[in-house]
Amino acid sequence: MASSLLCTPTSSLSPATLFKAHPRFPLRHRFRCNVVEPLKFDNGKPFFPLLTTDPALPTFLSSNSHLERSINKNDTRLRIFSGTANPALAQLQDSVRGCDVYLVQPTCPPANENLMELLIMVDACRRASAKNITAVIPYFGYARADRKTQGRESIAAKLVANLITEAGANRVLACDLHSGQSMGYFDIPVDHVYGQPVILDYLASKTICSDDLVVVSPDVGGVARARAFAKKLSDAPLAIVDKRRHGHNVAEVMNLIGDVKGKVAVMVDDMIDTAGTIAKGAALLHQEGAREVYACSTHAVFSPPAIERLSSGLFQEVIITNTIPVYEQNYFPQLTVLSVANLLGETIWRVHDDCSGGFEPYSTLGID
């Protein structure tokens, strides 16, 4: 295994316990979050310290105390490793011969370096005789390059899928792909996990009256995502921001479809990059009479000038997950970071165990 991996053996530990948990938020809500079946694990703010540019790892990552908790001491065939893209989300290293190996590595910026590290990790495990190799990709880089919008343009999402497959991965576990068709780019099975249950679980703790709530899609392409989100929030009404894009990362809001006057607007998207779309959408919502605006997104890319736009006072709260590591300099007062660690850990365990042993169906977690 590459020397960049962290070294801690995990022969008998359940993936759900490999990731840090946290106390559950108090349920003071006045509207009901209609999840098909309540989540069986906690979600919320990560327990680990803020990431900094300092290469030193948080103290708990070098500790073996959490290894004392084990679900099945006879299971020695499961191994989980983390690259250096998001070391606070997972760690581990051990012999992989004949094992079911899971490599946790988001291909977030610097995307090329993190992608190359993932490919080398996959190749190393394949050459070390791992039985099965699953690439766990919380954030799939190049996901937006999923089609040709003009001549002489690369479909980079398909290219990256080919690279991961050819490197030797047997399976991919991804979180909130930008578009559903990206799963078809892989010639290997893809488990698609949504970060939606994590955000819904947090919103259920907010004291927001269901009659005051409206879910907003920041563009027409995200209507299906917003509609599914609204259905889980007591079937809240839906509004759509109509915009036209004149270039990459440049958006212009044109119109609002729906009524937000006097409402608490919850904007839902899969990622926030430069925050141009969601910031202009929030400005339009305020202009149309929205009382408060919340932004909810799974992936926080936060390319400049995203921080300035998000912290400008347009949003009551910006709710994201830690599929991409959030560094200390990118924190601002309105930001709330929720952890997908337990969600990924539970999914890994179910994939490894073929969903046997009395586990609920994948659909309860929003897994395709």
mmCIF file of C-alpha atoms in Angstrom:
data_model
loop_
_atom_site.group_PDB
_atom_site.id
_atom_site.type_symbol
_atom_site.label_atom_id
_atom_site.label_comp_id
_atom_site.label_asym_id
_atom_site.label_seq_id
_atom_site.Cartn_x
_atom_site.Cartn_y
_atom_site.Cartn_z
ATOM 1 C CA MET A 1 0.000 0.000 0.000
ATOM 2 C CA ALA A 2 1.201 3.480 -0.805
ATOM 3 C CA SER A 3 3.056 5.211 1.990
ATOM 4 C CA SER A 4 0.575 8.087 1.960
ATOM 5 C CA LEU A 5 -2.054 5.879 3.590
ATOM 6 C CA LEU A 6 -2.574 5.984 7.324
ATOM 7 C CA CYS A 7 -1.584 2.853 9.182
ATOM 8 C CA THR A 8 -4.093 1.352 11.585
ATOM 9 C CA PRO A 9 -5.306 -2.284 11.329
ATOM 10 C CA THR A 10 -9.109 -2.848 11.240
ATOM 11 C CA SER A 11 -9.562 -6.535 10.872
ATOM 12 C CA SER A 12 -12.791 -6.887 12.827
ATOM 13 C CA LEU A 13 -14.433 -3.485 12.979
ATOM 14 C CA SER A 14 -17.772 -2.642 11.391
ATOM 15 C CA PRO A 15 -17.567 0.278 8.919
ATOM 16 C CA ALA A 16 -20.381 2.015 10.757
ATOM 17 C CA THR A 17 -18.087 2.301 13.783
ATOM 18 C CA LEU A 18 -15.027 3.394 11.796
ATOM 19 C CA PHE A 19 -16.487 6.828 11.294
ATOM 20 C CA LYS A 20 -17.007 9.374 14.043
ATOM 21 C CA ALA A 21 -20.522 9.705 15.420
ATOM 22 C CA HIS A 22 -22.033 12.626 17.284
ATOM 23 C CA PRO A 23 -24.935 13.414 19.613
ATOM 24 C CA ARG A 24 -28.354 13.580 17.971
ATOM 25 C CA PHE A 25 -29.927 16.986 17.597
ATOM 26 C CA PRO A 26 -32.943 17.562 19.886
ATOM 27 C CA LEU A 27 -36.185 17.064 18.000
ATOM 28 C CA ARG A 28 -38.051 20.297 18.625
ATOM 29 C CA HIS A 29 -39.623 20.484 15.175
ATOM 30 C CA ARG A 30 -43.189 21.434 14.497
ATOM 31 C CA PHE A 31 -43.329 19.809 11.091
ATOM 32 C CA ARG A 32 -42.814 16.140 10.416
ATOM 33 C CA CYS A 33 -40.083 14.874 8.136
ATOM 34 C CA ASN A 34 -41.828 12.072 6.249
ATOM 35 C CA VAL A 35 -38.894 9.727 5.785
ATOM 36 C CA VAL A 36 -40.164 6.281 4.769
ATOM 37 C CA GLU A 37 -38.458 4.764 7.767
ATOM 38 C CA PRO A 38 -36.435 6.604 10.455
ATOM 39 C CA LEU A 39 -32.686 6.473 10.052
ATOM 40 C CA LYS A 40 -31.046 3.964 12.357
ATOM 41 C CA PHE A 41 -27.925 6.073 12.858
ATOM 42 C CA ASP A 42 -27.068 9.619 13.831
ATOM 43 C CA ASN A 43 -26.281 12.437 11.456
ATOM 44 C CA GLY A 44 -24.981 15.920 12.107
ATOM 45 C CA LYS A 45 -21.941 18.024 12.674
ATOM 46 C CA PRO A 46 -18.659 16.126 12.468
ATOM 47 C CA PHE A 47 -16.956 15.407 15.754
ATOM 48 C CA PHE A 48 -13.482 15.924 14.351
ATOM 49 C CA PRO A 49 -11.534 19.230 14.499
ATOM 50 C CA LEU A 50 -11.604 21.697 11.640
ATOM 51 C CA LEU A 51 -9.223 20.811 8.852
ATOM 52 C CA THR A 52 -6.350 23.213 8.349
ATOM 53 C CA THR A 53 -3.477 23.376 5.928
ATOM 54 C CA ASP A 54 -1.323 21.915 8.706
ATOM 55 C CA PRO A 55 -0.415 18.347 7.602
ATOM 56 C CA ALA A 56 -0.663 17.132 11.219
ATOM 57 C CA LEU A 57 -3.677 14.849 11.701
ATOM 58 C CA PRO A 58 -6.317 15.236 14.411
ATOM 59 C CA THR A 59 -5.353 13.335 17.543
ATOM 60 C CA PHE A 60 -8.131 10.776 17.315
ATOM 61 C CA LEU A 61 -6.869 9.590 13.924
ATOM 62 C CA SER A 62 -3.689 8.247 15.524
ATOM 63 C CA SER A 63 -5.540 6.550 18.372
ATOM 64 C CA ASN A 64 -6.563 2.900 18.455
ATOM 65 C CA SER A 65 -9.072 3.310 21.286
ATOM 66 C CA HIS A 66 -12.055 3.099 18.938
ATOM 67 C CA LEU A 67 -10.854 -0.313 17.725
ATOM 68 C CA GLU A 68 -11.971 -1.836 21.010
ATOM 69 C CA ARG A 69 -15.573 -1.674 19.814
ATOM 70 C CA SER A 70 -16.266 -4.532 17.433
ATOM 71 C CA ILE A 71 -19.434 -6.047 16.040
ATOM 72 C CA ASN A 72 -18.011 -9.286 14.679
ATOM 73 C CA LYS A 73 -14.573 -10.323 15.853
ATOM 74 C CA ASN A 74 -14.501 -13.240 13.421
ATOM 75 C CA ASP A 75 -14.877 -11.056 10.313
ATOM 76 C CA THR A 76 -11.368 -10.420 9.007
ATOM 77 C CA ARG A 77 -12.159 -9.978 5.320
ATOM 78 C CA LEU A 78 -13.165 -6.318 5.320
ATOM 79 C CA ARG A 79 -10.596 -3.544 4.904
ATOM 80 C CA ILE A 80 -11.144 0.215 4.591
ATOM 81 C CA PHE A 81 -8.452 2.665 3.516
ATOM 82 C CA SER A 82 -8.454 6.411 3.046
ATOM 83 C CA GLY A 83 -6.444 8.563 0.724
ATOM 84 C CA THR A 84 -5.232 11.993 1.762
ATOM 85 C CA ALA A 85 -8.088 13.974 0.160
ATOM 86 C CA ASN A 86 -10.312 13.752 3.252
ATOM 87 C CA PRO A 87 -8.368 12.088 6.102
ATOM 88 C CA ALA A 88 -10.896 13.102 8.757
ATOM 89 C CA LEU A 89 -13.598 10.924 7.164
ATOM 90 C CA ALA A 90 -11.796 7.571 7.287
ATOM 91 C CA GLN A 91 -8.439 5.934 7.827
ATOM 92 C CA LEU A 92 -6.769 2.472 7.919
ATOM 93 C CA GLN A 93 -4.165 0.131 6.414
ATOM 94 C CA ASP A 94 -3.601 -3.613 6.600
ATOM 95 C CA SER A 95 -2.929 -6.660 4.442
ATOM 96 C CA VAL A 96 -5.549 -6.995 1.689
ATOM 97 C CA ARG A 97 -4.937 -10.446 0.211
ATOM 98 C CA GLY A 98 -8.321 -12.056 -0.430
ATOM 99 C CA CYS A 99 -10.144 -9.184 1.286
ATOM 100 C CA ASP A 100 -13.104 -6.962 0.432
ATOM 101 C CA VAL A 101 -11.383 -3.566 0.148
ATOM 102 C CA TYR A 102 -13.012 -0.124 0.255
ATOM 103 C CA LEU A 103 -10.959 2.914 -0.759
ATOM 104 C CA VAL A 104 -12.392 6.222 0.499
ATOM 105 C CA GLN A 105 -11.196 9.119 -1.656
ATOM 106 C CA PRO A 106 -13.252 12.071 -2.945
ATOM 107 C CA THR A 107 -11.887 13.509 -6.189
ATOM 108 C CA CYS A 108 -12.281 17.073 -4.949
ATOM 109 C CA PRO A 109 -9.800 19.895 -5.665
ATOM 110 C CA PRO A 110 -6.974 19.349 -6.379
ATOM 111 C CA ALA A 111 -8.986 16.906 -8.481
ATOM 112 C CA ASN A 112 -6.162 15.591 -10.662
ATOM 113 C CA GLU A 113 -3.894 14.762 -7.711
ATOM 114 C CA ASN A 114 -6.672 13.106 -5.722
ATOM 115 C CA LEU A 115 -7.884 11.155 -8.752
ATOM 116 C CA MET A 116 -4.361 9.931 -9.489
ATOM 117 C CA GLU A 117 -3.921 8.873 -5.869
ATOM 118 C CA LEU A 118 -7.184 6.901 -6.059
ATOM 119 C CA LEU A 119 -6.049 5.152 -9.244
ATOM 120 C CA ILE A 120 -2.717 4.211 -7.654
ATOM 121 C CA MET A 121 -4.495 2.897 -4.553
ATOM 122 C CA VAL A 122 -6.803 0.756 -6.698
ATOM 123 C CA ASP A 123 -3.867 -0.575 -8.696
ATOM 124 C CA ALA A 124 -1.898 -1.328 -5.518
ATOM 125 C CA CYS A 125 -4.801 -3.303 -4.032
ATOM 126 C CA ARG A 126 -5.320 -5.217 -7.265
ATOM 127 C CA ARG A 127 -1.651 -6.187 -7.387
ATOM 128 C CA ALA A 128 -1.818 -7.142 -3.702
ATOM 129 C CA SER A 129 -4.482 -9.778 -4.565
ATOM 130 C CA ALA A 130 -7.517 -8.073 -3.043
ATOM 131 C CA LYS A 131 -10.668 -10.093 -3.721
ATOM 132 C CA ASN A 132 -12.925 -7.083 -4.397
ATOM 133 C CA ILE A 133 -12.072 -3.386 -4.662
ATOM 134 C CA THR A 134 -14.733 -0.726 -4.147
ATOM 135 C CA ALA A 135 -13.889 2.919 -4.847
ATOM 136 C CA VAL A 136 -15.845 4.984 -2.304
ATOM 137 C CA ILE A 137 -16.092 8.421 -3.913
ATOM 138 C CA PRO A 138 -18.056 10.865 -1.718
ATOM 139 C CA TYR A 139 -17.561 13.544 -4.379
ATOM 140 C CA PHE A 140 -17.076 12.534 -8.021
ATOM 141 C CA GLY A 141 -14.875 15.072 -9.779
ATOM 142 C CA TYR A 142 -15.593 16.092 -13.377
ATOM 143 C CA ALA A 143 -19.227 15.076 -12.775
ATOM 144 C CA ARG A 144 -20.567 18.152 -14.559
ATOM 145 C CA ALA A 145 -18.667 17.296 -17.748
ATOM 146 C CA ASP A 146 -21.263 14.614 -18.494
ATOM 147 C CA ARG A 147 -22.273 15.624 -22.039
ATOM 148 C CA LYS A 148 -21.143 17.607 -25.061
ATOM 149 C CA THR A 149 -22.610 21.104 -24.997
ATOM 150 C CA GLN A 150 -20.555 22.260 -27.992
ATOM 151 C CA GLY A 151 -18.185 20.870 -30.576
ATOM 152 C CA ARG A 152 -14.703 19.577 -29.699
ATOM 153 C CA GLU A 153 -15.581 19.170 -26.008
ATOM 154 C CA SER A 154 -14.558 16.213 -23.850
ATOM 155 C CA ILE A 155 -17.020 14.138 -21.822
ATOM 156 C CA ALA A 156 -14.634 13.988 -18.886
ATOM 157 C CA ALA A 157 -17.060 12.160 -16.580
ATOM 158 C CA LYS A 158 -16.969 9.133 -18.901
ATOM 159 C CA LEU A 159 -13.177 9.393 -19.191
ATOM 160 C CA VAL A 160 -12.724 9.338 -15.399
ATOM 161 C CA ALA A 161 -15.148 6.410 -15.127
ATOM 162 C CA ASN A 162 -13.026 4.492 -17.652
ATOM 163 C CA LEU A 163 -9.840 5.285 -15.720
ATOM 164 C CA ILE A 164 -11.275 3.973 -12.437
ATOM 165 C CA THR A 165 -12.569 0.822 -14.134
ATOM 166 C CA GLU A 166 -9.338 0.105 -15.988
ATOM 167 C CA ALA A 167 -7.288 0.673 -12.826
ATOM 168 C CA GLY A 168 -8.992 -2.406 -11.385
ATOM 169 C CA ALA A 169 -11.997 -1.253 -9.318
ATOM 170 C CA ASN A 170 -14.800 -3.833 -9.130
ATOM 171 C CA ARG A 171 -17.435 -1.448 -7.779
ATOM 172 C CA VAL A 172 -18.047 2.248 -7.127
ATOM 173 C CA LEU A 173 -19.919 3.808 -4.221
ATOM 174 C CA ALA A 174 -20.701 7.462 -4.979
ATOM 175 C CA CYS A 175 -22.659 10.149 -3.166
ATOM 176 C CA ASP A 176 -25.049 12.498 -4.976
ATOM 177 C CA LEU A 177 -23.801 12.295 -8.547
ATOM 178 C CA HIS A 178 -24.500 15.459 -10.518
ATOM 179 C CA SER A 179 -26.661 13.540 -12.987
ATOM 180 C CA GLY A 180 -28.133 10.069 -12.933
ATOM 181 C CA GLN A 181 -26.718 9.117 -16.315
ATOM 182 C CA SER A 182 -23.209 9.242 -14.850
ATOM 183 C CA MET A 183 -23.870 5.804 -13.349
ATOM 184 C CA GLY A 184 -24.112 4.455 -16.891
ATOM 185 C CA TYR A 185 -20.602 5.682 -17.674
ATOM 186 C CA PHE A 186 -19.173 2.933 -15.476
ATOM 187 C CA ASP A 187 -18.903 -0.621 -16.802
ATOM 188 C CA ILE A 188 -18.985 -1.865 -13.204
ATOM 189 C CA PRO A 189 -21.778 -1.738 -10.571
ATOM 190 C CA VAL A 190 -22.421 1.662 -8.974
ATOM 191 C CA ASP A 191 -24.110 2.165 -5.587
ATOM 192 C CA HIS A 192 -25.530 5.691 -5.580
ATOM 193 C CA VAL A 193 -26.092 7.131 -2.092
ATOM 194 C CA TYR A 194 -27.949 10.378 -1.466
ATOM 195 C CA GLY A 195 -26.949 12.858 1.226
ATOM 196 C CA GLN A 196 -30.590 13.890 1.460
ATOM 197 C CA PRO A 197 -31.420 11.845 4.622
ATOM 198 C CA VAL A 198 -28.597 13.569 6.512
ATOM 199 C CA ILE A 199 -29.891 17.058 5.675
ATOM 200 C CA LEU A 200 -33.518 16.072 6.268
ATOM 201 C CA ASP A 201 -32.639 14.692 9.673
ATOM 202 C CA TYR A 202 -31.081 18.029 10.594
ATOM 203 C CA LEU A 203 -33.943 20.120 9.203
ATOM 204 C CA ALA A 204 -36.362 18.036 11.276
ATOM 205 C CA SER A 205 -34.708 19.536 14.364
ATOM 206 C CA LYS A 206 -35.482 23.090 13.257
ATOM 207 C CA THR A 207 -38.505 24.868 14.718
ATOM 208 C CA ILE A 208 -40.070 25.709 11.365
ATOM 209 C CA CYS A 209 -43.823 25.473 10.931
ATOM 210 C CA SER A 210 -44.763 23.288 7.953
ATOM 211 C CA ASP A 211 -47.234 25.931 6.721
ATOM 212 C CA ASP A 212 -44.359 28.424 6.379
ATOM 213 C CA LEU A 213 -42.074 26.124 4.398
ATOM 214 C CA VAL A 214 -41.425 26.106 0.656
ATOM 215 C CA VAL A 215 -38.705 24.120 -1.122
ATOM 216 C CA VAL A 216 -36.968 25.925 -3.980
ATOM 217 C CA SER A 217 -35.026 24.501 -6.905
ATOM 218 C CA PRO A 218 -32.293 26.959 -7.976
ATOM 219 C CA ASP A 219 -32.708 25.877 -11.607
ATOM 220 C CA VAL A 220 -34.992 23.829 -13.834
ATOM 221 C CA GLY A 221 -32.535 20.921 -13.924
ATOM 222 C CA GLY A 222 -32.858 20.389 -10.172
ATOM 223 C CA VAL A 223 -36.656 20.167 -10.059
ATOM 224 C CA ALA A 224 -36.737 16.390 -9.547
ATOM 225 C CA ARG A 225 -34.292 16.665 -6.632
ATOM 226 C CA ALA A 226 -36.243 19.512 -5.030
ATOM 227 C CA ARG A 227 -39.572 17.725 -5.523
ATOM 228 C CA ALA A 228 -38.286 14.604 -3.757
ATOM 229 C CA PHE A 229 -36.906 16.789 -0.968
ATOM 230 C CA ALA A 230 -40.229 18.634 -0.581
ATOM 231 C CA LYS A 231 -42.141 15.366 -0.399
ATOM 232 C CA LYS A 232 -40.065 14.301 2.614
ATOM 233 C CA LEU A 233 -40.767 17.637 4.337
ATOM 234 C CA SER A 234 -44.482 17.048 4.876
ATOM 235 C CA ASP A 235 -45.091 17.439 1.127
ATOM 236 C CA ALA A 236 -44.087 21.115 1.203
ATOM 237 C CA PRO A 237 -44.923 23.349 -1.787
ATOM 238 C CA LEU A 238 -42.345 23.764 -4.549
ATOM 239 C CA ALA A 239 -40.937 26.852 -6.281
ATOM 240 C CA ILE A 240 -38.494 27.031 -9.203
ATOM 241 C CA VAL A 241 -35.938 29.683 -10.100
ATOM 242 C CA ASP A 242 -35.703 30.102 -13.870
ATOM 243 C CA LYS A 243 -32.221 31.142 -14.978
ATOM 244 C CA ARG A 244 -30.159 31.266 -18.097
ATOM 245 C CA ARG A 245 -26.444 30.517 -18.125
ATOM 246 C CA HIS A 246 -24.266 32.493 -20.524
ATOM 247 C CA GLY A 247 -21.023 30.675 -19.732
ATOM 248 C CA HIS A 248 -19.350 28.284 -17.315
ATOM 249 C CA ASN A 249 -19.985 29.315 -13.673
ATOM 250 C CA VAL A 250 -21.933 32.392 -14.843
ATOM 251 C CA ALA A 251 -25.673 32.460 -14.119
ATOM 252 C CA GLU A 252 -28.420 35.012 -14.622
ATOM 253 C CA VAL A 253 -31.720 34.710 -12.760
ATOM 254 C CA MET A 254 -34.705 35.492 -14.943
ATOM 255 C CA ASN A 255 -37.922 34.577 -13.138
ATOM 256 C CA LEU A 256 -39.516 32.753 -10.199
ATOM 257 C CA ILE A 257 -42.181 30.081 -10.614
ATOM 258 C CA GLY A 258 -44.185 29.674 -7.411
ATOM 259 C CA ASP A 259 -45.134 31.678 -4.324
ATOM 260 C CA VAL A 260 -42.595 32.403 -1.566
ATOM 261 C CA LYS A 261 -44.083 35.528 -0.010
ATOM 262 C CA GLY A 262 -43.827 35.359 3.788
ATOM 263 C CA LYS A 263 -42.380 31.836 3.549
ATOM 264 C CA VAL A 264 -39.205 30.148 4.780
ATOM 265 C CA ALA A 265 -37.498 29.113 1.538
ATOM 266 C CA VAL A 266 -35.212 26.069 1.517
ATOM 267 C CA MET A 267 -33.032 26.018 -1.593
ATOM 268 C CA VAL A 268 -31.810 22.514 -2.514
ATOM 269 C CA ASP A 269 -28.926 21.665 -4.835
ATOM 270 C CA ASP A 270 -26.373 18.882 -5.207
ATOM 271 C CA MET A 271 -23.330 21.167 -5.023
ATOM 272 C CA ILE A 272 -22.228 24.734 -4.404
ATOM 273 C CA ASP A 273 -19.279 25.783 -6.553
ATOM 274 C CA THR A 274 -18.900 29.540 -6.973
ATOM 275 C CA ALA A 275 -22.371 30.050 -5.378
ATOM 276 C CA GLY A 276 -23.402 32.334 -8.249
ATOM 277 C CA THR A 277 -26.597 30.425 -9.019
ATOM 278 C CA ILE A 278 -27.759 29.964 -5.441
ATOM 279 C CA ALA A 279 -26.826 33.529 -4.372
ATOM 280 C CA LYS A 280 -28.724 35.136 -7.256
ATOM 281 C CA GLY A 281 -31.614 32.803 -6.546
ATOM 282 C CA ALA A 282 -31.629 33.839 -2.872
ATOM 283 C CA ALA A 283 -31.612 37.508 -3.853
ATOM 284 C CA LEU A 284 -34.645 36.891 -6.063
ATOM 285 C CA LEU A 285 -36.441 35.043 -3.248
ATOM 286 C CA HIS A 286 -35.927 37.984 -0.891
ATOM 287 C CA GLN A 287 -37.139 40.302 -3.625
ATOM 288 C CA GLU A 288 -40.291 38.183 -3.953
ATOM 289 C CA GLY A 289 -40.980 38.426 -0.208
ATOM 290 C CA ALA A 290 -39.373 35.320 1.325
ATOM 291 C CA ARG A 291 -38.956 35.711 5.105
ATOM 292 C CA GLU A 292 -35.850 33.529 5.419
ATOM 293 C CA VAL A 293 -33.711 31.581 2.957
ATOM 294 C CA TYR A 294 -31.815 28.372 3.758
ATOM 295 C CA ALA A 295 -29.327 26.789 1.359
ATOM 296 C CA CYS A 296 -28.909 22.988 1.430
ATOM 297 C CA SER A 297 -26.269 21.179 -0.598
ATOM 298 C CA THR A 298 -24.399 17.895 -0.386
ATOM 299 C CA HIS A 299 -21.110 18.977 -1.956
ATOM 300 C CA ALA A 300 -19.342 22.191 -0.914
ATOM 301 C CA VAL A 301 -16.786 22.886 -3.664
ATOM 302 C CA PHE A 302 -16.554 26.541 -2.592
ATOM 303 C CA SER A 303 -14.560 27.993 -5.474
ATOM 304 C CA PRO A 304 -13.881 31.740 -5.111
ATOM 305 C CA PRO A 305 -15.854 33.909 -4.560
ATOM 306 C CA ALA A 306 -18.310 31.438 -2.975
ATOM 307 C CA ILE A 307 -17.497 32.337 0.648
ATOM 308 C CA GLU A 308 -18.118 36.040 0.080
ATOM 309 C CA ARG A 309 -21.458 35.355 -1.610
ATOM 310 C CA LEU A 310 -22.671 32.851 0.982
ATOM 311 C CA SER A 311 -21.705 35.017 3.961
ATOM 312 C CA SER A 312 -23.184 38.231 2.535
ATOM 313 C CA GLY A 313 -26.374 37.986 4.629
ATOM 314 C CA LEU A 314 -28.647 36.454 1.984
ATOM 315 C CA PHE A 315 -28.915 33.155 3.865
ATOM 316 C CA GLN A 316 -30.213 32.378 7.324
ATOM 317 C CA GLU A 317 -28.127 29.191 7.224
ATOM 318 C CA VAL A 318 -26.007 27.318 4.685
ATOM 319 C CA ILE A 319 -26.262 23.564 5.318
ATOM 320 C CA ILE A 320 -23.715 21.270 3.664
ATOM 321 C CA THR A 321 -22.143 17.848 4.264
ATOM 322 C CA ASN A 322 -18.500 16.831 4.585
ATOM 323 C CA THR A 323 -18.222 14.843 1.341
ATOM 324 C CA ILE A 324 -15.577 17.475 0.557
ATOM 325 C CA PRO A 325 -13.326 18.570 3.437
ATOM 326 C CA VAL A 326 -14.079 22.096 4.650
ATOM 327 C CA TYR A 327 -10.997 23.992 5.758
ATOM 328 C CA GLU A 328 -10.983 26.404 8.661
ATOM 329 C CA GLN A 329 -10.486 29.471 6.480
ATOM 330 C CA ASN A 330 -13.710 28.646 4.613
ATOM 331 C CA TYR A 331 -15.945 28.658 7.691
ATOM 332 C CA PHE A 332 -18.377 31.531 8.247
ATOM 333 C CA PRO A 333 -21.098 32.110 10.882
ATOM 334 C CA GLN A 334 -24.029 30.850 8.791
ATOM 335 C CA LEU A 335 -22.317 27.578 7.818
ATOM 336 C CA THR A 336 -23.443 24.217 9.222
ATOM 337 C CA VAL A 337 -21.488 21.084 8.263
ATOM 338 C CA LEU A 338 -23.210 17.704 8.621
ATOM 339 C CA SER A 339 -21.382 14.391 8.554
ATOM 340 C CA VAL A 340 -22.087 11.645 6.002
ATOM 341 C CA ALA A 341 -19.678 9.318 7.801
ATOM 342 C CA ASN A 342 -22.353 7.132 9.373
ATOM 343 C CA LEU A 343 -24.309 7.023 6.122
ATOM 344 C CA LEU A 344 -21.269 5.817 4.174
ATOM 345 C CA GLY A 345 -20.242 3.438 6.949
ATOM 346 C CA GLU A 346 -23.676 1.826 7.077
ATOM 347 C CA THR A 347 -23.746 1.539 3.282
ATOM 348 C CA ILE A 348 -20.301 -0.070 3.169
ATOM 349 C CA TRP A 349 -21.348 -2.609 5.753
ATOM 350 C CA ARG A 350 -24.515 -3.463 3.833
ATOM 351 C CA VAL A 351 -22.653 -3.843 0.530
ATOM 352 C CA HIS A 352 -20.037 -6.036 2.209
ATOM 353 C CA ASP A 353 -22.698 -8.135 3.937
ATOM 354 C CA ASP A 354 -24.944 -8.245 0.836
ATOM 355 C CA CYS A 355 -27.646 -6.550 2.903
ATOM 356 C CA SER A 356 -28.167 -9.738 4.943
ATOM 357 C CA GLY A 357 -28.515 -10.185 8.688
ATOM 358 C CA GLY A 358 -31.842 -8.399 9.029
ATOM 359 C CA PHE A 359 -30.799 -5.033 7.570
ATOM 360 C CA GLU A 360 -33.511 -2.864 6.057
ATOM 361 C CA PRO A 361 -33.742 -2.515 2.270
ATOM 362 C CA TYR A 362 -31.425 -0.039 0.573
ATOM 363 C CA SER A 363 -34.414 2.143 -0.281
ATOM 364 C CA THR A 364 -34.676 3.317 3.330
ATOM 365 C CA LEU A 365 -31.373 5.113 2.862
ATOM 366 C CA GLY A 366 -32.180 6.467 -0.594
ATOM 367 C CA ILE A 367 -29.729 4.130 -2.300
ATOM 368 C CA ASP A 368 -30.258 3.161 -5.946
#
